[in-house]
CSV table of C-alpha atoms and ligand atoms in Angstrom, one decimal:
chain,number,residue,atom,x,y,z
A,1,MET,CA,156.1,229.4,74.0
A,2,PRO,CA,159.6,228.0,74.7
A,3,TYR,CA,158.9,227.0,78.3
A,4,SER,CA,156.6,224.3,79.7
A,5,LEU,CA,154.5,224.6,82.8
A,6,SER,CA,157.3,223.3,84.9
A,7,GLY,CA,159.7,225.8,83.4
A,8,VAL,CA,161.8,223.3,81.5
A,9,ARG,CA,163.1,224.6,78.1
A,10,HIS,CA,161.7,222.9,75.0
A,11,ASN,CA,164.4,224.3,72.7
A,12,GLY,CA,161.6,225.4,70.5
A,13,PHE,CA,160.3,221.9,69.9
A,14,GLU,CA,157.5,220.2,71.6
A,15,LYS,CA,158.5,216.7,72.5
A,16,ALA,CA,156.9,213.4,73.1
A,17,ASP,CA,158.1,210.0,74.4
A,18,LEU,CA,155.8,207.1,73.2
A,19,HIS,CA,157.7,204.1,74.7
A,20,ILE,CA,157.7,203.9,78.5
A,21,HIS,CA,157.4,201.0,80.9
A,22,THR,CA,156.0,201.1,84.4
A,23,LYS,CA,155.6,198.7,87.3
A,24,CYS,CA,152.6,197.4,85.5
A,25,SER,CA,155.1,195.4,83.5
A,26,ASP,CA,158.9,195.4,83.9
A,27,GLY,CA,159.5,199.1,84.7
A,28,ILE,CA,160.7,200.4,88.1
A,29,PHE,CA,158.5,203.5,88.4
A,30,THR,CA,154.7,203.6,89.0
A,31,PRO,CA,152.5,205.2,86.3
A,32,GLU,CA,152.0,208.2,88.6
A,33,GLN,CA,155.8,208.7,89.0
A,34,ILE,CA,156.2,208.5,85.2
A,35,ILE,CA,153.7,211.4,84.8
A,36,GLU,CA,155.7,213.4,87.5
A,37,LYS,CA,158.9,212.8,85.6
A,38,ALA,CA,157.3,213.7,82.2
A,39,ALA,CA,156.0,217.0,83.6
A,40,ALA,CA,159.4,217.7,85.2
A,41,VAL,CA,161.3,217.4,81.9
A,42,GLY,CA,158.6,219.2,79.9
A,43,LEU,CA,157.3,216.4,77.7
A,44,LYS,CA,154.1,217.5,76.0
A,45,ALA,CA,152.8,213.9,75.4
A,46,ILE,CA,153.8,210.4,76.6
A,47,SER,CA,152.5,206.9,76.1
A,48,ILE,CA,152.8,204.2,78.7
A,49,THR,CA,153.5,201.1,76.7
A,50,ASP,CA,153.7,198.2,79.2
A,51,HIS,CA,154.3,194.7,77.9
A,52,ASP,CA,150.9,193.1,77.2
A,53,SER,CA,149.1,195.4,79.7
A,54,VAL,CA,147.0,198.5,79.7
A,55,LEU,CA,146.6,198.6,83.5
A,56,GLY,CA,148.9,201.7,83.9
A,57,ILE,CA,146.7,204.0,81.8
A,58,ASP,CA,143.9,204.5,84.3
A,59,LYS,CA,146.4,204.9,87.2
A,60,ALA,CA,148.3,207.6,85.3
A,61,LYS,CA,145.3,209.5,83.9
A,62,PRO,CA,144.2,211.7,86.8
A,63,LEU,CA,147.7,213.0,87.4
A,64,ALA,CA,148.3,213.5,83.7
A,65,LEU,CA,145.2,215.7,83.5
A,66,THR,CA,146.4,217.7,86.6
A,67,LYS,CA,149.9,218.1,85.2
A,68,GLY,CA,148.9,218.9,81.7
A,69,VAL,CA,150.8,215.9,80.2
A,70,GLU,CA,148.9,214.4,77.2
A,71,LEU,CA,148.6,210.7,77.9
A,72,ILE,CA,148.2,208.6,74.7
A,73,PRO,CA,146.8,205.1,75.4
A,74,GLY,CA,149.5,202.6,74.6
A,75,VAL,CA,150.7,199.0,74.8
A,76,GLU,CA,153.7,196.9,73.7
A,77,MET,CA,152.3,193.6,72.5
A,78,SER,CA,154.4,190.4,72.1
A,79,SER,CA,154.1,188.2,69.1
A,80,THR,CA,156.2,185.7,67.2
A,81,PHE,CA,157.0,185.5,63.5
A,82,LYS,CA,159.4,183.0,61.9
A,83,GLY,CA,160.9,182.4,65.4
A,84,TYR,CA,161.5,186.1,66.0
A,85,ASP,CA,160.1,187.8,69.0
A,86,ILE,CA,158.2,190.7,67.5
A,87,HIS,CA,157.0,193.6,69.6
A,88,VAL,CA,154.1,195.7,68.3
A,89,LEU,CA,153.3,199.0,69.8
A,90,GLY,CA,149.6,200.1,69.8
A,91,TYR,CA,148.5,203.7,70.3
A,92,PHE,CA,145.2,205.7,70.5
A,93,PHE,CA,143.1,202.5,70.8
A,94,ASP,CA,140.1,202.0,73.0
A,95,TYR,CA,141.9,200.4,75.9
A,96,GLN,CA,138.6,199.3,77.5
A,97,GLN,CA,137.5,197.3,74.5
A,98,SER,CA,136.5,193.9,75.8
A,99,GLU,CA,138.2,191.6,73.2
A,100,LEU,CA,141.5,193.4,73.7
A,101,LYS,CA,141.2,193.4,77.5
A,102,GLN,CA,140.4,189.7,77.5
A,103,TYR,CA,143.3,188.9,75.2
A,104,LEU,CA,145.7,190.9,77.4
A,105,ASP,CA,144.5,189.1,80.5
A,106,HIS,CA,145.2,185.8,78.7
A,107,CYS,CA,148.7,187.1,77.8
A,108,ARG,CA,149.5,187.9,81.4
A,109,HIS,CA,148.4,184.3,82.4
A,110,LEU,CA,150.7,182.9,79.6
A,111,ARG,CA,153.6,185.1,80.9
A,112,THR,CA,153.3,183.6,84.4
A,113,GLU,CA,153.2,180.1,82.9
A,114,ARG,CA,156.3,180.9,80.9
A,115,ALA,CA,158.1,182.1,84.0
A,116,GLU,CA,157.2,178.8,85.7
A,117,ARG,CA,158.8,176.9,82.8
A,118,MET,CA,161.9,179.0,83.0
A,119,VAL,CA,162.1,178.3,86.7
A,120,GLY,CA,161.9,174.6,85.8
A,121,LYS,CA,164.8,175.0,83.4
A,122,LEU,CA,166.9,177.0,85.9
A,123,ALA,CA,166.3,174.3,88.5
A,124,LYS,CA,167.8,171.7,86.2
A,125,MET,CA,170.9,173.9,85.9
A,126,GLY,CA,171.1,174.0,89.7
A,127,VAL,CA,169.7,177.5,90.1
A,128,LYS,CA,167.0,177.3,92.7
A,129,ILE,CA,164.6,180.2,92.6
A,130,GLY,CA,160.9,180.1,93.2
A,131,ILE,CA,158.0,181.3,91.0
A,132,GLU,CA,156.6,183.1,94.1
A,133,GLN,CA,159.7,185.3,94.3
A,134,ILE,CA,159.2,186.3,90.6
A,135,ILE,CA,155.5,187.0,91.1
A,136,LEU,CA,156.4,189.1,94.1
A,137,LYS,CA,158.9,191.1,92.0
A,138,ALA,CA,156.3,191.7,89.3
A,139,GLN,CA,153.8,193.0,91.9
A,140,ASN,CA,150.7,192.0,89.9
A,141,GLY,CA,152.1,193.4,86.7
A,142,SER,CA,153.0,191.4,83.5
A,143,VAL,CA,155.7,188.9,84.5
A,144,GLY,CA,158.8,189.2,82.3
A,145,ARG,CA,162.4,188.1,82.1
A,146,PRO,CA,163.6,191.3,83.9
A,147,HIS,CA,161.8,190.1,87.0
A,148,ILE,CA,163.5,186.7,86.8
A,149,ALA,CA,166.8,188.6,86.3
A,150,ALA,CA,166.2,190.6,89.4
A,151,VAL,CA,165.5,187.4,91.5
A,152,LEU,CA,168.7,185.8,90.1
A,153,GLN,CA,170.6,188.9,91.1
A,154,ASP,CA,169.1,188.9,94.6
A,155,GLY,CA,170.0,185.3,95.0
A,156,GLY,CA,173.6,186.0,94.1
A,157,TYR,CA,173.5,183.8,90.9
A,158,VAL,CA,174.5,186.7,88.7
A,159,LYS,CA,176.3,190.0,89.3
A,160,SER,CA,174.3,192.0,86.8
A,161,PHE,CA,171.2,192.1,84.6
A,162,SER,CA,173.3,191.6,81.5
A,163,GLU,CA,174.9,188.6,83.0
A,164,ALA,CA,171.4,187.2,83.8
A,165,PHE,CA,170.5,187.5,80.2
A,166,SER,CA,173.7,186.3,78.7
A,167,LYS,CA,174.0,183.3,81.1
A,168,TYR,CA,170.4,182.2,81.5
A,169,LEU,CA,167.6,184.2,80.0
A,170,GLY,CA,168.6,185.6,76.6
A,171,ALA,CA,167.0,184.2,73.4
A,172,HIS,CA,170.1,182.0,72.8
A,173,SER,CA,170.6,181.0,76.5
A,174,PRO,CA,169.7,177.7,78.1
A,175,ALA,CA,166.8,178.8,80.4
A,176,TYR,CA,165.0,180.7,77.7
A,177,VAL,CA,161.4,179.9,76.8
A,178,LYS,CA,159.7,181.5,73.9
A,179,SER,CA,157.4,184.4,74.5
A,180,ILE,CA,153.8,184.7,73.4
A,181,GLU,CA,153.4,182.9,70.1
A,182,THR,CA,150.5,184.9,68.6
A,183,HIS,CA,151.0,185.9,65.0
A,184,PRO,CA,151.8,189.6,64.5
A,185,ARG,CA,148.9,189.8,62.0
A,186,ASP,CA,146.5,189.0,64.9
A,187,VAL,CA,148.0,191.5,67.3
A,188,ILE,CA,147.8,194.2,64.6
A,189,ARG,CA,144.1,193.2,64.0
A,190,LEU,CA,143.3,193.5,67.7
A,191,ILE,CA,144.8,197.0,67.8
A,192,ASN,CA,142.9,198.0,64.6
A,193,GLU,CA,139.6,196.6,65.8
A,194,ALA,CA,140.0,198.7,69.0
A,195,SER,CA,140.4,201.8,66.7
A,196,GLY,CA,144.2,202.1,67.3
A,197,LEU,CA,147.3,202.4,65.2
A,198,SER,CA,150.0,199.7,65.2
A,199,PHE,CA,153.8,200.2,65.0
A,200,LEU,CA,156.7,197.8,64.8
A,201,ALA,CA,158.8,198.4,67.8
A,202,HIS,CA,162.7,198.6,67.6
A,203,PRO,CA,163.1,196.9,64.2
A,204,ALA,CA,166.9,196.9,64.6
A,205,HIS,CA,166.6,194.5,67.6
A,206,ASN,CA,166.4,191.3,65.6
A,207,VAL,CA,164.3,191.8,62.5
A,208,PRO,CA,166.1,191.3,59.1
A,209,ASP,CA,164.9,193.6,56.3
A,210,GLU,CA,163.1,190.9,54.4
A,211,THR,CA,161.1,190.1,57.6
A,212,LEU,CA,160.4,193.8,58.2
A,213,LYS,CA,158.8,194.0,54.7
A,214,GLN,CA,156.6,191.0,55.4
A,215,LEU,CA,155.5,192.5,58.7
A,216,ILE,CA,154.5,195.7,56.8
A,217,THR,CA,152.1,193.6,54.7
A,218,PHE,CA,150.3,192.5,57.8
A,219,GLY,CA,148.9,196.1,58.1
A,220,LEU,CA,151.3,198.0,60.3
A,221,ASP,CA,150.5,201.8,60.4
A,222,GLY,CA,154.1,202.7,61.2
A,223,ILE,CA,157.6,202.0,62.4
A,224,GLU,CA,159.4,203.0,65.6
A,225,ILE,CA,162.2,205.2,64.3
A,226,VAL,CA,163.6,206.7,67.5
A,227,HIS,CA,164.8,204.1,70.0
A,228,PRO,CA,167.9,203.8,72.2
A,229,SER,CA,169.1,200.9,70.0
A,230,HIS,CA,168.9,203.1,66.9
A,231,ASP,CA,171.8,205.3,66.0
A,232,LEU,CA,171.3,208.2,63.5
A,233,TYR,CA,172.1,206.0,60.6
A,234,LYS,CA,169.5,203.4,61.6
A,235,GLN,CA,166.9,206.2,62.3
A,236,ASN,CA,167.4,207.5,58.8
A,237,TYR,CA,167.4,204.0,57.3
A,238,TYR,CA,164.0,203.1,58.9
A,239,ARG,CA,162.6,206.6,58.0
A,240,GLU,CA,163.3,205.8,54.4
A,241,ILE,CA,161.5,202.5,54.6
A,242,ALA,CA,158.6,204.1,56.4
A,243,ASN,CA,158.4,206.8,53.7
A,244,GLU,CA,158.6,204.2,50.9
A,245,TYR,CA,155.5,202.4,52.4
A,246,PHE,CA,153.6,205.6,53.4
A,247,LEU,CA,154.0,204.6,57.1
A,248,LEU,CA,153.9,206.8,60.2
A,249,PHE,CA,157.0,207.4,62.5
A,250,SER,CA,157.0,206.7,66.2
A,251,GLY,CA,159.6,206.6,68.9
A,252,GLY,CA,160.6,206.9,72.5
A,253,SER,CA,163.1,206.0,75.2
A,254,ASP,CA,161.9,202.4,76.0
A,255,PHE,CA,162.5,203.6,79.6
A,256,HIS,CA,162.4,201.0,82.3
A,257,GLY,CA,164.0,203.0,85.0
A,258,MET,CA,166.8,200.5,85.6
A,259,LYS,CA,170.1,202.1,86.6
A,260,GLU,CA,172.2,199.7,84.6
A,261,ARG,CA,170.2,200.2,81.4
A,262,ASP,CA,168.6,203.6,81.3
A,263,ASP,CA,170.9,205.5,83.7
A,264,ASP,CA,167.8,207.7,84.5
A,265,ALA,CA,168.1,209.3,81.1
A,266,PHE,CA,164.4,210.1,81.1
A,267,GLY,CA,163.5,212.9,78.7
A,268,ASN,CA,166.6,212.6,76.5
A,269,ILE,CA,165.2,210.2,73.8
A,270,THR,CA,162.2,211.9,72.4
A,271,ILE,CA,160.3,212.5,69.1
A,272,PRO,CA,158.9,215.8,67.8
A,273,TYR,CA,155.3,216.3,68.8
A,274,GLU,CA,154.5,216.8,65.1
A,275,TRP,CA,154.8,213.0,64.7
A,276,VAL,CA,151.9,212.6,67.2
A,277,THR,CA,149.9,215.2,65.2
A,278,LYS,CA,150.4,213.1,62.0
A,279,MET,CA,149.2,210.0,63.8
A,280,LYS,CA,146.1,211.8,64.8
A,281,SER,CA,145.3,212.9,61.3
A,282,ARG,CA,145.7,209.3,60.2
A,283,LEU,CA,143.2,208.3,62.8
A,284,VAL,CA,140.6,210.8,61.6
A,285,LYS,CA,140.9,209.7,58.0
A,286,THR,CA,140.3,206.0,58.7
B,1,AMP,P1,160.0,189.3,78.0
B,1,AMP,O1,158.9,190.3,77.7
B,1,AMP,O2,159.8,188.6,79.2
B,1,AMP,O3,160.5,188.5,76.9
B,1,AMP,O4,161.3,190.2,78.4
B,1,AMP,C1,161.7,191.2,77.4
B,1,AMP,C2,162.3,192.4,78.2
B,1,AMP,O5,163.5,192.0,78.8
B,1,AMP,C3,162.7,193.5,77.2
B,1,AMP,O6,161.6,194.4,77.0
B,1,AMP,C4,163.7,194.1,78.0
B,1,AMP,O7,163.1,195.0,79.0
B,1,AMP,C5,164.4,193.0,78.7
B,1,AMP,N1,165.6,192.5,78.0
B,1,AMP,C6,165.7,191.7,76.9
B,1,AMP,N2,167.0,191.4,76.6
B,1,AMP,C7,167.8,192.0,77.6
B,1,AMP,C8,169.2,192.1,77.9
B,1,AMP,N3,170.0,191.4,77.1
B,1,AMP,N4,169.6,192.8,78.9
B,1,AMP,C9,168.7,193.4,79.7
B,1,AMP,N5,167.4,193.4,79.5
B,1,AMP,C10,166.9,192.7,78.5
B,2,ZN,ZN1,160.6,195.6,79.0
B,3,FE,FE1,160.3,195.8,73.2
B,4,FE,FE1,159.7,198.3,75.5
């Protein structure tokens, strides 16, 4: 059937978006609003993948059921390898599993501590912002650099988000503090032990090929192929690597809802639902 429940055309393909942030980390929209938007653009399946948090899943679930949007449990977990900030996406895991939950609680605590250290570094540069302002911005979600960027913008220290990152918060900028330093192997293990599948997020961000191949040996189930930072050339390139290692494909919009970054392009960066079906058959087999 070419039309979804909301009457939006699917162009013959059923689509999914498996990389979306909400207010539970550094997104702008609530999990419920994300479900509304997914239904409005006719997405068959989505995954809410907040940074080191699964708190959005239960919030979104009832509305997802009502609207007929398939909600795949998801998370984007931070890790560090050879100094690189490695993001691992987890899908289809038991998000109530206690070891995983405890670990994610610990990560949120570490994220707040990290923000405090960044506030300290900023103060030394004459930028006086308070940790309370950042925590208020995060509204009980996982604290991240985008919250600090928003406070810097509110305080008139920068004109834009990108200026906040280039001047203060980026990986090579003076107020940067390293993110969670868990080894990616341990993050992958946590996802596997909760019966999920793990994917390397946006490999083009900062992972050289040699490192990508090492990451694969840690037990990844797949690679994120579709991402706003991947042009068609990169998508094909990573597809070839995934095929070479018998890995699954994933992808999505990495939507945060920020005007400057996403321009409200929700529903435009998607994957064929068939990729989700392939993930499910991998789950059944293992
Ligand atoms: P964190 O998890 O605190 O290290 O922050 C990472 C998040 O910051 C990413 O997921 C993006 O949402 C955002 N981010 C990273 N670099 C930039 C940038 N140069 N401009 C805007 N946002 C960025
Ligand atoms: Zn983010
Ligand atoms: Fe990421
Ligand atoms: Fe993301």
